[in-house]
Amino acid sequence: QSALTQPPSVSGSPGQSVTISCTGTSSDIGFYNRVSWYQQTPGTAPKLLIVEVTNRPSGVPDRFSASKSGNTASLTISGLQTEDEADYYCSSYTTSSSLVFGGGTRLTVL
Amino acid sequence: QVQLQESGPGLVKPSETLSLTCTVSASSINTPYHWGWIRQPPGKRLEWLGIIYHSGSASYNPSLRGRVSMSIDSSKNQFSLKLTSVTAADTAVYYCAGETDYDSFGYIHWGQGTLVTVAS
């Protein structure tokens, strides 16, 4: 199962919005709504931001939103804050009964 | 607050078996949700290894070609990972994780991770 495709890096200034894409296939993102997004800072475990395409777990700021269209999922972070600087990963369940992650996107807040 | 804690050797020799245990606190392991193992080689992406349900039913990443197995011990509120015939490519931080809802595959509970190095 190939990894989902994410841009290696994105950047933005405080207060701006950025969107991170996650491209899969009709066997994963395009087939299931089991798409999640995670935030990871160095040396720590990933933190769940979004589950089942659009749902934010309790405690996740509403600055984080997500969507899906066809085989591509997207995470948008609005009102960028310096603390948002981290690596972001998407994941999707697949028709092979496994979970696949994206390659990760490094967000730099300029 | 559900807490997960990985434990096991930090160094494993090539061709041997990697064994890790995850202890779950503040929640019973006997829920409809599954528990999973995920790893991350240094500087690389996350890789899903597989999941196990309280019934003992498990599902594994096909890319591991039968080297992986998982088990669950409800009496100890623990679940475990075994990975056989390890090589240097299996060097990674290993995380155990718990999902938000039944088969959501969104992992909200994570252990702190444990680095396992494969070297002689």
mmCIF file of C-alpha atoms in Angstrom:
data_model
loop_
_atom_site.group_PDB
_atom_site.id
_atom_site.type_symbol
_atom_site.label_atom_id
_atom_site.label_comp_id
_atom_site.label_asym_id
_atom_site.label_seq_id
_atom_site.Cartn_x
_atom_site.Cartn_y
_atom_site.Cartn_z
ATOM 1 C CA GLN A 1 0.000 0.000 0.000
ATOM 2 C CA SER A 2 1.571 3.296 -1.093
ATOM 3 C CA ALA A 3 1.744 6.238 1.264
ATOM 4 C CA LEU A 4 -0.661 9.104 0.808
ATOM 5 C CA THR A 5 0.916 12.118 -0.887
ATOM 6 C CA GLN A 6 1.405 15.330 1.057
ATOM 7 C CA PRO A 7 3.501 18.394 0.198
ATOM 8 C CA PRO A 8 6.799 18.208 2.098
ATOM 9 C CA SER A 9 6.421 21.718 3.445
ATOM 10 C CA VAL A 10 4.101 24.687 3.657
ATOM 11 C CA SER A 11 4.517 28.046 5.315
ATOM 12 C CA GLY A 12 2.501 31.026 6.383
ATOM 13 C CA SER A 13 2.597 34.119 8.516
ATOM 14 C CA PRO A 14 0.800 34.513 11.834
ATOM 15 C CA GLY A 15 -2.870 35.206 11.281
ATOM 16 C CA GLN A 16 -2.912 33.747 7.793
ATOM 17 C CA SER A 17 -4.489 30.494 6.640
ATOM 18 C CA VAL A 18 -2.749 27.500 5.140
ATOM 19 C CA THR A 19 -4.105 24.353 3.550
ATOM 20 C CA ILE A 20 -2.349 21.003 3.453
ATOM 21 C CA SER A 21 -3.450 18.499 0.860
ATOM 22 C CA CYS A 22 -3.386 14.721 1.124
ATOM 23 C CA THR A 23 -3.852 12.771 -2.071
ATOM 24 C CA GLY A 24 -4.710 9.118 -2.159
ATOM 25 C CA THR A 25 -6.617 6.829 -4.465
ATOM 26 C CA SER A 26 -10.053 5.359 -4.971
ATOM 27 C CA SER A 27 -8.942 2.526 -2.670
ATOM 28 C CA ASP A 28 -8.422 4.709 0.369
ATOM 29 C CA ILE A 29 -9.467 8.357 0.650
ATOM 30 C CA GLY A 30 -11.841 8.009 -2.268
ATOM 31 C CA PHE A 31 -13.513 4.941 -0.785
ATOM 32 C CA TYR A 32 -13.728 5.562 2.961
ATOM 33 C CA ASN A 33 -14.534 8.490 5.232
ATOM 34 C CA ARG A 34 -11.984 7.202 7.720
ATOM 35 C CA VAL A 35 -9.549 10.048 7.132
ATOM 36 C CA SER A 36 -7.693 11.549 10.071
ATOM 37 C CA TRP A 37 -5.183 14.330 10.578
ATOM 38 C CA TYR A 38 -2.438 14.552 13.196
ATOM 39 C CA GLN A 39 -0.082 17.220 14.479
ATOM 40 C CA GLN A 40 3.351 16.180 15.699
ATOM 41 C CA THR A 41 6.048 18.282 17.315
ATOM 42 C CA PRO A 42 9.604 16.970 17.693
ATOM 43 C CA GLY A 43 10.028 14.232 20.251
ATOM 44 C CA THR A 44 6.331 13.865 20.984
ATOM 45 C CA ALA A 45 3.564 11.498 19.995
ATOM 46 C CA PRO A 46 1.144 12.623 17.290
ATOM 47 C CA LYS A 47 -1.943 14.526 18.412
ATOM 48 C CA LEU A 48 -5.256 13.811 16.720
ATOM 49 C CA LEU A 49 -6.753 16.919 15.109
ATOM 50 C CA ILE A 50 -9.439 15.522 12.835
ATOM 51 C CA VAL A 51 -11.199 12.148 12.645
ATOM 52 C CA GLU A 52 -13.586 10.785 10.022
ATOM 53 C CA VAL A 53 -12.800 13.545 7.510
ATOM 54 C CA THR A 54 -14.241 16.566 9.337
ATOM 55 C CA ASN A 55 -14.723 15.846 13.030
ATOM 56 C CA ARG A 56 -12.653 17.630 15.645
ATOM 57 C CA PRO A 57 -12.124 15.820 18.953
ATOM 58 C CA SER A 58 -12.917 17.799 22.056
ATOM 59 C CA GLY A 59 -10.245 20.367 22.825
ATOM 60 C CA VAL A 60 -9.039 20.892 19.259
ATOM 61 C CA PRO A 61 -9.468 24.554 18.296
ATOM 62 C CA ASP A 62 -11.953 25.335 15.540
ATOM 63 C CA ARG A 63 -9.097 27.005 13.662
ATOM 64 C CA PHE A 64 -8.454 23.493 12.400
ATOM 65 C CA SER A 65 -10.886 22.300 9.767
ATOM 66 C CA ALA A 66 -10.813 19.630 7.107
ATOM 67 C CA SER A 67 -12.626 18.345 4.068
ATOM 68 C CA LYS A 68 -12.488 15.730 1.345
ATOM 69 C CA SER A 69 -13.155 15.779 -2.364
ATOM 70 C CA GLY A 70 -12.705 12.641 -4.410
ATOM 71 C CA ASN A 71 -9.335 11.109 -3.625
ATOM 72 C CA THR A 72 -7.951 14.206 -1.891
ATOM 73 C CA ALA A 73 -8.373 15.347 1.685
ATOM 74 C CA SER A 74 -7.391 18.767 2.945
ATOM 75 C CA LEU A 75 -6.582 20.305 6.310
ATOM 76 C CA THR A 76 -6.951 24.056 6.723
ATOM 77 C CA ILE A 77 -5.444 25.966 9.605
ATOM 78 C CA SER A 78 -6.790 29.473 9.925
ATOM 79 C CA GLY A 79 -5.471 32.262 12.111
ATOM 80 C CA LEU A 80 -1.996 30.729 12.136
ATOM 81 C CA GLN A 81 -0.160 30.859 15.419
ATOM 82 C CA THR A 82 3.519 30.246 16.074
ATOM 83 C CA GLU A 83 2.558 27.223 18.154
ATOM 84 C CA ASP A 84 1.097 25.610 15.035
ATOM 85 C CA GLU A 85 4.607 25.034 13.710
ATOM 86 C CA ALA A 86 4.828 21.237 13.511
ATOM 87 C CA ASP A 87 4.621 18.242 11.218
ATOM 88 C CA TYR A 88 1.165 17.258 9.999
ATOM 89 C CA TYR A 89 0.160 13.776 8.875
ATOM 90 C CA CYS A 90 -2.968 12.475 7.217
ATOM 91 C CA SER A 91 -4.142 8.875 7.330
ATOM 92 C CA SER A 92 -6.829 6.815 5.649
ATOM 93 C CA TYR A 93 -8.256 3.351 5.952
ATOM 94 C CA THR A 94 -7.886 1.310 2.791
ATOM 95 C CA THR A 95 -9.633 -1.456 0.899
ATOM 96 C CA SER A 96 -6.698 -3.684 1.876
ATOM 97 C CA SER A 97 -8.000 -3.535 5.454
ATOM 98 C CA SER A 98 -5.027 -1.502 6.548
ATOM 99 C CA LEU A 99 -4.288 2.097 7.459
ATOM 100 C CA VAL A 100 -1.933 4.240 5.424
ATOM 101 C CA PHE A 101 -0.303 7.503 6.445
ATOM 102 C CA GLY A 102 0.885 10.403 4.365
ATOM 103 C CA GLY A 103 4.519 11.358 4.155
ATOM 104 C CA GLY A 104 4.019 14.329 6.422
ATOM 105 C CA THR A 105 4.072 18.103 5.871
ATOM 106 C CA ARG A 106 6.311 20.466 7.806
ATOM 107 C CA LEU A 107 4.479 23.706 8.608
ATOM 108 C CA THR A 108 6.664 26.732 9.157
ATOM 109 C CA VAL A 109 5.123 29.837 10.680
ATOM 110 C CA LEU A 110 7.204 32.722 9.401
ATOM 111 C CA GLN B 1 -7.889 10.479 30.986
ATOM 112 C CA VAL B 2 -6.870 7.284 29.213
ATOM 113 C CA GLN B 3 -3.129 6.680 29.425
ATOM 114 C CA LEU B 4 -1.009 4.264 27.465
ATOM 115 C CA GLN B 5 2.542 3.229 28.282
ATOM 116 C CA GLU B 6 4.854 1.144 26.108
ATOM 117 C CA SER B 7 7.461 -1.093 27.673
ATOM 118 C CA GLY B 8 10.094 -3.455 26.352
ATOM 119 C CA PRO B 9 13.736 -3.725 25.337
ATOM 120 C CA GLY B 10 15.283 -0.714 23.659
ATOM 121 C CA LEU B 11 17.851 -2.810 21.812
ATOM 122 C CA VAL B 12 17.181 -5.923 19.748
ATOM 123 C CA LYS B 13 19.692 -7.929 17.730
ATOM 124 C CA PRO B 14 19.173 -8.503 14.006
ATOM 125 C CA SER B 15 17.129 -11.628 13.180
ATOM 126 C CA GLU B 16 15.658 -11.720 16.687
ATOM 127 C CA THR B 17 12.123 -10.894 17.840
ATOM 128 C CA LEU B 18 11.031 -7.453 19.002
ATOM 129 C CA SER B 19 8.481 -7.637 21.832
ATOM 130 C CA LEU B 20 6.637 -4.678 23.308
ATOM 131 C CA THR B 21 3.756 -4.335 25.734
ATOM 132 C CA CYS B 22 1.304 -1.470 26.118
ATOM 133 C CA THR B 23 -0.359 -0.943 29.489
ATOM 134 C CA VAL B 24 -3.669 0.923 29.440
ATOM 135 C CA SER B 25 -4.685 3.008 32.465
ATOM 136 C CA ALA B 26 -7.907 4.791 33.386
ATOM 137 C CA SER B 27 -9.898 2.706 30.925
ATOM 138 C CA SER B 28 -10.776 -0.912 30.522
ATOM 139 C CA ILE B 29 -9.172 -2.577 27.560
ATOM 140 C CA ASN B 30 -12.465 -4.437 27.081
ATOM 141 C CA THR B 31 -14.161 -1.907 24.856
ATOM 142 C CA PRO B 32 -15.609 -2.312 21.353
ATOM 143 C CA TYR B 33 -12.767 -0.136 20.091
ATOM 144 C CA HIS B 34 -9.524 -1.501 18.783
ATOM 145 C CA TRP B 35 -6.025 -0.868 20.045
ATOM 146 C CA GLY B 36 -3.155 -0.344 17.657
ATOM 147 C CA TRP B 37 0.574 -0.178 17.115
ATOM 148 C CA ILE B 38 2.214 2.486 14.983
ATOM 149 C CA ARG B 39 5.914 3.105 14.434
ATOM 150 C CA GLN B 40 8.066 5.919 13.141
ATOM 151 C CA PRO B 41 11.656 5.403 11.963
ATOM 152 C CA PRO B 42 13.882 8.353 12.855
ATOM 153 C CA GLY B 43 13.052 11.298 10.606
ATOM 154 C CA LYS B 44 10.468 9.332 8.653
ATOM 155 C CA ARG B 45 6.722 8.995 8.360
ATOM 156 C CA LEU B 46 4.351 7.089 10.580
ATOM 157 C CA GLU B 47 3.664 3.448 9.706
ATOM 158 C CA TRP B 48 0.635 1.520 10.906
ATOM 159 C CA LEU B 49 1.531 -1.957 12.112
ATOM 160 C CA GLY B 50 -1.865 -3.344 13.013
ATOM 161 C CA ILE B 51 -4.688 -3.519 15.514
ATOM 162 C CA ILE B 52 -6.229 -5.864 18.034
ATOM 163 C CA TYR B 53 -9.712 -6.024 19.553
ATOM 164 C CA HIS B 54 -10.604 -7.129 23.074
ATOM 165 C CA SER B 55 -11.834 -10.391 21.567
ATOM 166 C CA GLY B 56 -8.298 -11.116 20.402
ATOM 167 C CA SER B 57 -9.155 -10.602 16.756
ATOM 168 C CA ALA B 58 -6.324 -8.786 14.972
ATOM 169 C CA SER B 59 -5.520 -7.181 11.637
ATOM 170 C CA TYR B 60 -2.026 -6.493 10.415
ATOM 171 C CA ASN B 61 -0.226 -4.358 7.838
ATOM 172 C CA PRO B 62 0.247 -6.638 4.805
ATOM 173 C CA SER B 63 3.634 -5.041 4.116
ATOM 174 C CA LEU B 64 5.070 -6.728 7.189
ATOM 175 C CA ARG B 65 4.650 -10.079 5.438
ATOM 176 C CA GLY B 66 3.599 -12.184 8.387
ATOM 177 C CA ARG B 67 6.350 -11.000 10.751
ATOM 178 C CA VAL B 68 3.927 -9.238 13.087
ATOM 179 C CA SER B 69 1.544 -10.597 15.673
ATOM 180 C CA MET B 70 -0.451 -9.001 18.467
ATOM 181 C CA SER B 71 -2.132 -10.282 21.597
ATOM 182 C CA ILE B 72 -4.251 -8.898 24.395
ATOM 183 C CA ASP B 73 -4.366 -9.677 28.125
ATOM 184 C CA SER B 74 -7.551 -8.313 29.634
ATOM 185 C CA SER B 75 -6.595 -9.370 33.146
ATOM 186 C CA LYS B 76 -3.596 -7.043 33.021
ATOM 187 C CA ASN B 77 -5.221 -4.381 30.808
ATOM 188 C CA GLN B 78 -2.359 -4.832 28.350
ATOM 189 C CA PHE B 79 -1.843 -5.594 24.702
ATOM 190 C CA SER B 80 1.368 -6.661 23.039
ATOM 191 C CA LEU B 81 3.315 -6.584 19.796
ATOM 192 C CA LYS B 82 5.771 -9.120 18.426
ATOM 193 C CA LEU B 83 7.826 -8.519 15.310
ATOM 194 C CA THR B 84 10.053 -11.354 14.164
ATOM 195 C CA SER B 85 13.241 -11.463 12.089
ATOM 196 C CA VAL B 86 14.023 -7.822 12.679
ATOM 197 C CA THR B 87 16.556 -5.846 10.662
ATOM 198 C CA ALA B 88 17.977 -2.364 10.937
ATOM 199 C CA ALA B 89 14.959 -1.159 8.952
ATOM 200 C CA ASP B 90 12.804 -1.959 11.970
ATOM 201 C CA THR B 91 14.614 0.635 14.096
ATOM 202 C CA ALA B 92 11.921 3.123 15.064
ATOM 203 C CA VAL B 93 9.932 4.758 17.806
ATOM 204 C CA TYR B 94 7.055 2.386 18.501
ATOM 205 C CA TYR B 95 3.749 3.829 19.701
ATOM 206 C CA CYS B 96 0.677 2.089 21.041
ATOM 207 C CA ALA B 97 -2.593 3.897 20.451
ATOM 208 C CA GLY B 98 -6.334 3.848 21.072
ATOM 209 C CA GLU B 99 -9.061 5.124 18.742
ATOM 210 C CA THR B 100 -11.878 7.594 19.315
ATOM 211 C CA ASP B 101 -14.767 5.356 18.330
ATOM 212 C CA TYR B 102 -15.421 1.922 16.932
ATOM 213 C CA ASP B 103 -13.215 1.467 13.852
ATOM 214 C CA SER B 104 -12.853 5.189 13.315
ATOM 215 C CA PHE B 105 -9.102 4.583 12.853
ATOM 216 C CA GLY B 106 -8.545 7.989 14.412
ATOM 217 C CA TYR B 107 -6.123 7.516 17.273
ATOM 218 C CA ILE B 108 -6.747 9.906 20.124
ATOM 219 C CA HIS B 109 -4.857 8.068 22.841
ATOM 220 C CA TRP B 110 -1.123 7.561 22.403
ATOM 221 C CA GLY B 111 1.701 6.228 24.482
ATOM 222 C CA GLN B 112 4.790 8.374 24.753
ATOM 223 C CA GLY B 113 6.593 6.052 22.355
ATOM 224 C CA THR B 114 9.600 3.856 22.891
ATOM 225 C CA LEU B 115 12.689 3.798 20.709
ATOM 226 C CA VAL B 116 13.722 0.341 19.618
ATOM 227 C CA THR B 117 17.105 0.037 17.952
ATOM 228 C CA VAL B 118 18.027 -3.039 15.967
ATOM 229 C CA ALA B 119 21.774 -3.550 16.158
ATOM 230 C CA SER B 120 24.260 -6.207 17.114
#
